[in-house]
N, C-alpha and C. Protein backbone atom coordinates (compact mmCIF):
# COMPACT_ATOMS: atom_id res chain seq x y z
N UNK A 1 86.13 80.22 91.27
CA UNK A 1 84.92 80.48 90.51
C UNK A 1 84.70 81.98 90.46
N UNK A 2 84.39 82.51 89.62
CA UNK A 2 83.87 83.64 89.41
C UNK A 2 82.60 84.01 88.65
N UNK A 3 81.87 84.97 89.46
CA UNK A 3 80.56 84.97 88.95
C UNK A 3 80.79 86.43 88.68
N UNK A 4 80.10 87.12 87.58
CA UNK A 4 80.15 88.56 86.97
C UNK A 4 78.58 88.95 87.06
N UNK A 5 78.41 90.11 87.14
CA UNK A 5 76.75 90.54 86.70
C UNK A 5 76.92 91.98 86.70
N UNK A 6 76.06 92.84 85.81
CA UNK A 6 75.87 93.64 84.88
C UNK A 6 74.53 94.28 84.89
N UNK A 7 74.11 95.19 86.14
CA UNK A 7 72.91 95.58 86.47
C UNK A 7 72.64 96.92 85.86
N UNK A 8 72.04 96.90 84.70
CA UNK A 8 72.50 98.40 83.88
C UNK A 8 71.11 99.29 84.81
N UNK A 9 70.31 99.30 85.22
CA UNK A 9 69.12 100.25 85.90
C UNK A 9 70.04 100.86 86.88
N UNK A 10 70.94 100.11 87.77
CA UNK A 10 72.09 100.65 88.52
C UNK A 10 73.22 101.23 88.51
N UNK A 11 73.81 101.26 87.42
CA UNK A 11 75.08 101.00 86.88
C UNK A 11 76.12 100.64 87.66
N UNK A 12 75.87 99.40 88.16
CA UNK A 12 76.44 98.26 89.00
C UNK A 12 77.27 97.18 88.72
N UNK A 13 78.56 97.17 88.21
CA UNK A 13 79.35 95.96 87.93
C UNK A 13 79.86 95.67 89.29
N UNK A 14 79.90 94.02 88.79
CA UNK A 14 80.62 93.28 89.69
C UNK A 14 81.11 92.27 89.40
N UNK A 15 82.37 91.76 90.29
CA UNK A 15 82.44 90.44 90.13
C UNK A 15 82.73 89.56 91.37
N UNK A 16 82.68 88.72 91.58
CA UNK A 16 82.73 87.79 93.03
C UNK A 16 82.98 86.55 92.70
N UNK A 17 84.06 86.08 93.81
CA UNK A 17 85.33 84.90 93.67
C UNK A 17 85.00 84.21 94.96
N UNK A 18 84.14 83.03 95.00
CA UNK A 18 83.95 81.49 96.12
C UNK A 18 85.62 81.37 96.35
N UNK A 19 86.12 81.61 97.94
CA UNK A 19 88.01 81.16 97.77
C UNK A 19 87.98 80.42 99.02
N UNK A 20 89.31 80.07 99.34
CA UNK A 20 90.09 79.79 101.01
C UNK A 20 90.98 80.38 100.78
N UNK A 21 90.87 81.33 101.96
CA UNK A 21 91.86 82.76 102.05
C UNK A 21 93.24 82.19 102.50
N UNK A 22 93.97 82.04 101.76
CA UNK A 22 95.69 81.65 101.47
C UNK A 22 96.41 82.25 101.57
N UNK A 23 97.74 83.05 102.45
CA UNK A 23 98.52 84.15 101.96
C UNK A 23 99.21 83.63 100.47
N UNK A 24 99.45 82.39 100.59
CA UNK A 24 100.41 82.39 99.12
C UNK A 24 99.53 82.49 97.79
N UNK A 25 98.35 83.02 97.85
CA UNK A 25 97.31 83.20 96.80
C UNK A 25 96.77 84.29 96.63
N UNK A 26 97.23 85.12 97.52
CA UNK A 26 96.97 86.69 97.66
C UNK A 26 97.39 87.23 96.53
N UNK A 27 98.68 87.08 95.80
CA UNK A 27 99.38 87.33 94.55
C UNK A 27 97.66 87.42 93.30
N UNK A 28 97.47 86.24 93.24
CA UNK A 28 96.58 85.81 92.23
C UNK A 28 95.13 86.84 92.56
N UNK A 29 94.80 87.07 93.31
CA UNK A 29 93.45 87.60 93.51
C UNK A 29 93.59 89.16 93.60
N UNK A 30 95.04 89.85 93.79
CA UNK A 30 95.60 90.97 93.33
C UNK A 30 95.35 91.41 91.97
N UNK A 31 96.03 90.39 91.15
CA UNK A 31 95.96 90.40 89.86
C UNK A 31 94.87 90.53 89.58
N UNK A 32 94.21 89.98 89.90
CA UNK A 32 92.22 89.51 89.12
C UNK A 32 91.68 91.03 89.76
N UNK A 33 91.58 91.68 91.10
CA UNK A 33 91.20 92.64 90.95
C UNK A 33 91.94 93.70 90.33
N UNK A 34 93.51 93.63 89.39
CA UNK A 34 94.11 94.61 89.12
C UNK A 34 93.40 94.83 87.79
N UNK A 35 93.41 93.66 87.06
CA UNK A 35 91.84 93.32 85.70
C UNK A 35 91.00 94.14 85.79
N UNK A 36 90.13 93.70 86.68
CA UNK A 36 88.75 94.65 87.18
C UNK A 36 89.13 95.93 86.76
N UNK A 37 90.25 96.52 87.61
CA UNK A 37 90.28 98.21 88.09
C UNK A 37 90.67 98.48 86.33
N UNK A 38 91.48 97.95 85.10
CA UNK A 38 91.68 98.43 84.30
C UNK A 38 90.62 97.98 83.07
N UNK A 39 89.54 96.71 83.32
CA UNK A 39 88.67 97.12 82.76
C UNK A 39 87.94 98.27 82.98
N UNK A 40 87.75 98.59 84.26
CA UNK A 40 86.57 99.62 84.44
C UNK A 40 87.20 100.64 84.62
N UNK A 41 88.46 100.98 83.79
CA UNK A 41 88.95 102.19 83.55
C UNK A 41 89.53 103.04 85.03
N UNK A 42 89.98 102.90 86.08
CA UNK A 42 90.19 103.01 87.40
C UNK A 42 91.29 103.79 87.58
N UNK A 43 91.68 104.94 87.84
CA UNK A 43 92.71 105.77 87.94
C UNK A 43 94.39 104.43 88.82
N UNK A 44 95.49 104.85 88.19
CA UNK A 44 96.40 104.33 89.55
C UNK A 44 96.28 104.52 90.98
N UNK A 45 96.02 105.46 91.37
CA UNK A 45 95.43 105.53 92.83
C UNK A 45 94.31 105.03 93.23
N UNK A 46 93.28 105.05 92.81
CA UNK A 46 92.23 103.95 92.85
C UNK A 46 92.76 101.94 93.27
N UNK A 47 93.13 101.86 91.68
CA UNK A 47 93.79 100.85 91.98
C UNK A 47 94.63 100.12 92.81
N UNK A 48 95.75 101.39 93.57
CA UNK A 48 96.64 101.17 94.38
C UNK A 48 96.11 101.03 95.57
N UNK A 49 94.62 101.58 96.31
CA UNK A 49 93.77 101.33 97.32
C UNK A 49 92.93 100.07 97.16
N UNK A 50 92.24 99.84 95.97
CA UNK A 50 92.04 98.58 96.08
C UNK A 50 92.88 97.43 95.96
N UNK A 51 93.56 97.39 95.50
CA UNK A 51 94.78 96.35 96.11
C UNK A 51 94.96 96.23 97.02
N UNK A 52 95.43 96.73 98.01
CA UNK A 52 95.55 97.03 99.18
C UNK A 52 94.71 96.65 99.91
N UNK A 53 93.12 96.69 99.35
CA UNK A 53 91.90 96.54 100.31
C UNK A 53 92.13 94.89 100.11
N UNK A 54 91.76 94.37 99.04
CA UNK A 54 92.11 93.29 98.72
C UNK A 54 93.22 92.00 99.59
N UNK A 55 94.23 92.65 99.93
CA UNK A 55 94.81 92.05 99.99
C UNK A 55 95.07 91.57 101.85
N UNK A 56 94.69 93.21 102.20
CA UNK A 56 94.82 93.06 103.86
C UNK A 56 93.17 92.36 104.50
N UNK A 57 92.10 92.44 103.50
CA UNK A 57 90.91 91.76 104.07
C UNK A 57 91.09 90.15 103.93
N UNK A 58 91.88 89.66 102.69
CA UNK A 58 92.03 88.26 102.52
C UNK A 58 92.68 87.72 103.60
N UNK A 59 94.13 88.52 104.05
CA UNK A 59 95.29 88.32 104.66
C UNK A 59 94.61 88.38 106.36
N UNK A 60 93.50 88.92 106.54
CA UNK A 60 92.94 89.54 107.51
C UNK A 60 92.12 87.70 107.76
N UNK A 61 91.20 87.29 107.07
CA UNK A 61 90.76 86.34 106.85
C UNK A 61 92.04 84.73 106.85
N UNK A 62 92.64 84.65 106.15
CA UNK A 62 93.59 83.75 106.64
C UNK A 62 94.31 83.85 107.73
N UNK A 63 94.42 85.52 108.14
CA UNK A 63 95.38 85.27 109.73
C UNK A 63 94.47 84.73 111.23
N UNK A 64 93.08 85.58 110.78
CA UNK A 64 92.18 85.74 111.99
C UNK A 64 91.05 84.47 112.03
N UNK A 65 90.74 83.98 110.84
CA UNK A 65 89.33 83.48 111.15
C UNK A 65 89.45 81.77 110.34
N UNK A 66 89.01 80.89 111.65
CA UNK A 66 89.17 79.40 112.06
C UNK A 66 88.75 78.67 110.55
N UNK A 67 87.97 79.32 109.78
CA UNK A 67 87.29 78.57 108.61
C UNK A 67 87.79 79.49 107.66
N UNK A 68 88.60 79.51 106.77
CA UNK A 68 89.07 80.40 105.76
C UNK A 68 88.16 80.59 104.34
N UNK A 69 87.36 79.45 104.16
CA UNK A 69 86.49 80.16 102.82
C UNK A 69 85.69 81.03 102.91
N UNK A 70 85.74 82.01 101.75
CA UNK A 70 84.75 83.18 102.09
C UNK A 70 84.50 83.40 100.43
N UNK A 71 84.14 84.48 100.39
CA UNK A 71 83.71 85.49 99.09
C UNK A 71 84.77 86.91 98.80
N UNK A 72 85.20 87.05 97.96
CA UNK A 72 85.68 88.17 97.91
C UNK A 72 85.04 88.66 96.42
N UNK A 73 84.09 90.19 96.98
CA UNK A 73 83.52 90.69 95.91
C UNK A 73 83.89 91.63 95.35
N UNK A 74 84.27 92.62 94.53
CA UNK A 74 84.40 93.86 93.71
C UNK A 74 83.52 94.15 93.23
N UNK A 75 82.93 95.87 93.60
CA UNK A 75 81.79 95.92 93.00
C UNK A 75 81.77 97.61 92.20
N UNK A 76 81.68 97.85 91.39
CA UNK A 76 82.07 99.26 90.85
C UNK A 76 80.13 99.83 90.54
N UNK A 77 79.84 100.67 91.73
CA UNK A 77 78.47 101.59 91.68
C UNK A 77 78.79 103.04 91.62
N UNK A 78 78.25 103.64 90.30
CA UNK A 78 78.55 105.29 90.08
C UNK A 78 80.14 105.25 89.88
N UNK A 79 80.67 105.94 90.57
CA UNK A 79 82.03 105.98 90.56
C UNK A 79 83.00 105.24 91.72
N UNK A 80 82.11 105.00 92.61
CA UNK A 80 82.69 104.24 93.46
C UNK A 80 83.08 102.31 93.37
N UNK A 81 84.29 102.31 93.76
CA UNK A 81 85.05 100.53 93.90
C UNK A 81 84.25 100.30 95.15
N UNK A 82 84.07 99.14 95.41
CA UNK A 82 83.92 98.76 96.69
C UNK A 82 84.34 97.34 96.73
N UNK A 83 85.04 96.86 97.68
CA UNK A 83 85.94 95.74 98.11
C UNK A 83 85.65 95.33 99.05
N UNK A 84 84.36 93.72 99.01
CA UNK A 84 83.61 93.43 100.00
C UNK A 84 84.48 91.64 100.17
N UNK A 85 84.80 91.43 101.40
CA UNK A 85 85.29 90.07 102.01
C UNK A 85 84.12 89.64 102.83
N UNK A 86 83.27 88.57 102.73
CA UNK A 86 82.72 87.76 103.15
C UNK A 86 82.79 86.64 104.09
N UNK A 87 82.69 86.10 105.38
CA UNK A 87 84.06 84.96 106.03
C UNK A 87 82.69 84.88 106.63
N UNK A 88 82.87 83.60 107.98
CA UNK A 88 82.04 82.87 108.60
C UNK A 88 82.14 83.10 110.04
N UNK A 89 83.47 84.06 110.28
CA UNK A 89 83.64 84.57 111.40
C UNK A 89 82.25 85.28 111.94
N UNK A 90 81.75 85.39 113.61
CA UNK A 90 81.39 86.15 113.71
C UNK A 90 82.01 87.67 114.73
N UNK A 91 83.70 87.46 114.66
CA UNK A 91 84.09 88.14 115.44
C UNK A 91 84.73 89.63 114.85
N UNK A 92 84.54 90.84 115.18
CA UNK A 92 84.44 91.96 114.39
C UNK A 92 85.88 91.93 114.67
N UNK A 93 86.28 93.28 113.25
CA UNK A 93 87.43 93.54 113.34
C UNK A 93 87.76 95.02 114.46
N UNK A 94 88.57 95.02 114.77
CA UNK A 94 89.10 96.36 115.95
C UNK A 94 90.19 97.14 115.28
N UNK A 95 89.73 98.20 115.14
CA UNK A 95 90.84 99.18 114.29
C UNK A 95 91.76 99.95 115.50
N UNK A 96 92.90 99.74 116.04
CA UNK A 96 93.35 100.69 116.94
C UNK A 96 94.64 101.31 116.32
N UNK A 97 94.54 102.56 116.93
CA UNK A 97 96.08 103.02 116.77
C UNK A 97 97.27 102.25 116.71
N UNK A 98 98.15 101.75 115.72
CA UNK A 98 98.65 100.70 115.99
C UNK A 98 99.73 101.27 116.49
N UNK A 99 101.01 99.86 117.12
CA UNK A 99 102.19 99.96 117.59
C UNK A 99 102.80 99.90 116.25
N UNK A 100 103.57 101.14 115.81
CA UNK A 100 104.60 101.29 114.87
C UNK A 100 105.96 100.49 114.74
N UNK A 101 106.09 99.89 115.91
CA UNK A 101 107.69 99.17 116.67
C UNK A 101 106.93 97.79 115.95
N UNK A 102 105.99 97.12 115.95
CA UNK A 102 105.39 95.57 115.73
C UNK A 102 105.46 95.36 114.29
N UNK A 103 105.46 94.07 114.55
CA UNK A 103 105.69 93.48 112.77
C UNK A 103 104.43 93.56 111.73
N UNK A 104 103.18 93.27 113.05
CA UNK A 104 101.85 93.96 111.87
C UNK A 104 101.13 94.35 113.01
N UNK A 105 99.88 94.48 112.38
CA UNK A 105 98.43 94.90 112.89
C UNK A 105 98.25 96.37 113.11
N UNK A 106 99.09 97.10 111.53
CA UNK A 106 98.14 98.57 111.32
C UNK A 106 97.92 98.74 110.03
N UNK A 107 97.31 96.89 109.43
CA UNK A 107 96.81 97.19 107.78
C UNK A 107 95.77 97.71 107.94
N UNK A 108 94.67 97.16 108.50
CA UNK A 108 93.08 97.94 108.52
C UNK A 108 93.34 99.40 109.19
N UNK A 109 94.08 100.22 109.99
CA UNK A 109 94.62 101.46 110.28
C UNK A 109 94.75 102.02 108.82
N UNK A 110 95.85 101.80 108.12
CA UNK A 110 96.05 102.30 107.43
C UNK A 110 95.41 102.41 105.92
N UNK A 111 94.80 101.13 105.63
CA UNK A 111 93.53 101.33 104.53
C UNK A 111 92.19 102.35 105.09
N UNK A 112 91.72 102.17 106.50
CA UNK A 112 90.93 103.48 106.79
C UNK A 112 91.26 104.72 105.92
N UNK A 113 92.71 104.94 106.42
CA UNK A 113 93.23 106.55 105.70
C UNK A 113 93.30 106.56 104.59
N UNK A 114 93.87 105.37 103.92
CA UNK A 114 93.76 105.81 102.46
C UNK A 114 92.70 105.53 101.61
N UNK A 115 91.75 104.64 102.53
CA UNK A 115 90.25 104.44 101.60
C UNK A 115 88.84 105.68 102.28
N UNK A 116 87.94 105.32 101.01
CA UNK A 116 86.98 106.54 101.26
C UNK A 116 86.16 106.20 102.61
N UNK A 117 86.08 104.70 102.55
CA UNK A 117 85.27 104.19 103.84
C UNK A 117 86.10 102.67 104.05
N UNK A 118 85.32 102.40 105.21
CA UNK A 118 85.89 101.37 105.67
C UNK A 118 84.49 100.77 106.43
N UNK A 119 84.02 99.76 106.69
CA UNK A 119 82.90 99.36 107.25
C UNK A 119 83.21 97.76 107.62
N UNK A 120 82.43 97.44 108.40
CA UNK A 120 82.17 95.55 108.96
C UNK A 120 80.70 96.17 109.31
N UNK A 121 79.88 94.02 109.31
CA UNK A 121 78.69 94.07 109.45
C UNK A 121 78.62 92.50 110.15
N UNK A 122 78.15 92.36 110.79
CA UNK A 122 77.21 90.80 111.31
C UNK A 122 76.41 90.47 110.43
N UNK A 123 76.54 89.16 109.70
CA UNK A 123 75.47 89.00 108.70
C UNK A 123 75.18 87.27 109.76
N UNK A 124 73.87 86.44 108.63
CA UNK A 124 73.44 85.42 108.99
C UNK A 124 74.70 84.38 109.32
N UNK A 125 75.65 84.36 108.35
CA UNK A 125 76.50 83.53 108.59
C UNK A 125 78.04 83.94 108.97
N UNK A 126 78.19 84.92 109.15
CA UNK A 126 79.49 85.29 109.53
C UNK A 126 79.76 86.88 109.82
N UNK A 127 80.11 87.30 108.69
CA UNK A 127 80.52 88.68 109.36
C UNK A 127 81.15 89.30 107.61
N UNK A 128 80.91 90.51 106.74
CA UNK A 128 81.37 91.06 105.84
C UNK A 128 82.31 92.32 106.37
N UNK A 129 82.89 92.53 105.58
CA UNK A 129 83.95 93.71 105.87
C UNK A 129 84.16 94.56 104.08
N UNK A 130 84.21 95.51 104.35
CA UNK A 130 84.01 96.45 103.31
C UNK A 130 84.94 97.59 103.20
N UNK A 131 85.69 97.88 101.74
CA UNK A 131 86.18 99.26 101.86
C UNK A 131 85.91 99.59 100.29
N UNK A 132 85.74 101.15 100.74
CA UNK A 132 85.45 101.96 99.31
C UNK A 132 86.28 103.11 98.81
N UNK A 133 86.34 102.99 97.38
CA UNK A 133 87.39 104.04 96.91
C UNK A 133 86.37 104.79 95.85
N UNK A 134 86.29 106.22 96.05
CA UNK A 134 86.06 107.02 95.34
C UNK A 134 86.98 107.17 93.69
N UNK A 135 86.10 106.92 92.58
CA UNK A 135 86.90 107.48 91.73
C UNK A 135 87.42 108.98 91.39
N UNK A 136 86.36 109.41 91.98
CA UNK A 136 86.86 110.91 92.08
C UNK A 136 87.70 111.32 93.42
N UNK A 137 88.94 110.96 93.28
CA UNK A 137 90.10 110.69 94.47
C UNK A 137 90.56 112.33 94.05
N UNK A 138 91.01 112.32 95.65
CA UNK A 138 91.95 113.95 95.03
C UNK A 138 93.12 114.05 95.15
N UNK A 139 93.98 115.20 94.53
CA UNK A 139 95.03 114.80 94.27
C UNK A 139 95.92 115.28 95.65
N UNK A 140 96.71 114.52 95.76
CA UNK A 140 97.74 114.53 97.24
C UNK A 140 98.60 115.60 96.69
């Protein structure tokens, strides 16, 4: 399902997807935010961070947390993306220096660096996780 809304006093687009976080569906919800980033006109680097956000918060959600449906929102305010995952977990995520030698656990490491922010929150029913990309990115 997807719900869209269009808050022009804000200049606030969004859109938000009811899912069960699947790795073999990660493909599909890539795509749908790759849409987003080229409706709303989104530089390749932009895009290439939200993907990314996208994909390690879903992947984050199907690896870590017992009830897999959640929300995954996109929300474009001013110039900024923001890439909000929603879950029922209430257990936070831990960003550490990762082991480079291991097969995972330095996606949220490494979206920190390449996103503008990175955030988690305790909400009523679970727990949100958030990352933001500046459209005004600079150049490497």
């Amino acid at each position: 399902m997807t719900l869209t809304s269009q808050d022009s006093a804000t200049q606030r687009l969004s859109y938000s997807w009811l899912l069960t976080a699947r790795r073999e569906d990660l493909a599909h919800f890539r795509r749908l935010a790759s849409l987003a980033m080229r409706e709303w006109r989104q530089a390749p680097d932009v895009t290439e961070v939200v993907l990314h956000g996208v994909t390690e918060l879903l992947s984050n959600v199907a690896r870590h947390v017992p009830d897999p449906n959640c929300t995954l929102e996109l929300s474009l305010v001013g110039g900024t993306v923001q890439v909000t995952v929603h879950d029922r977990s209430t257990a936070l995520p831990e960003i550490t220096l990762p082991d480079w030698t291991a097969e995972e656990g330095r996606g949220l490491w490494l979206l920190r660096e390449m996103a503008d922010g990175l955030g988690f929150a305790l909400t009523d029913e679970g727990k949100r996780v958030w990352v933001r990309v500046s459209g005004e990115r600079a150049a490497y």
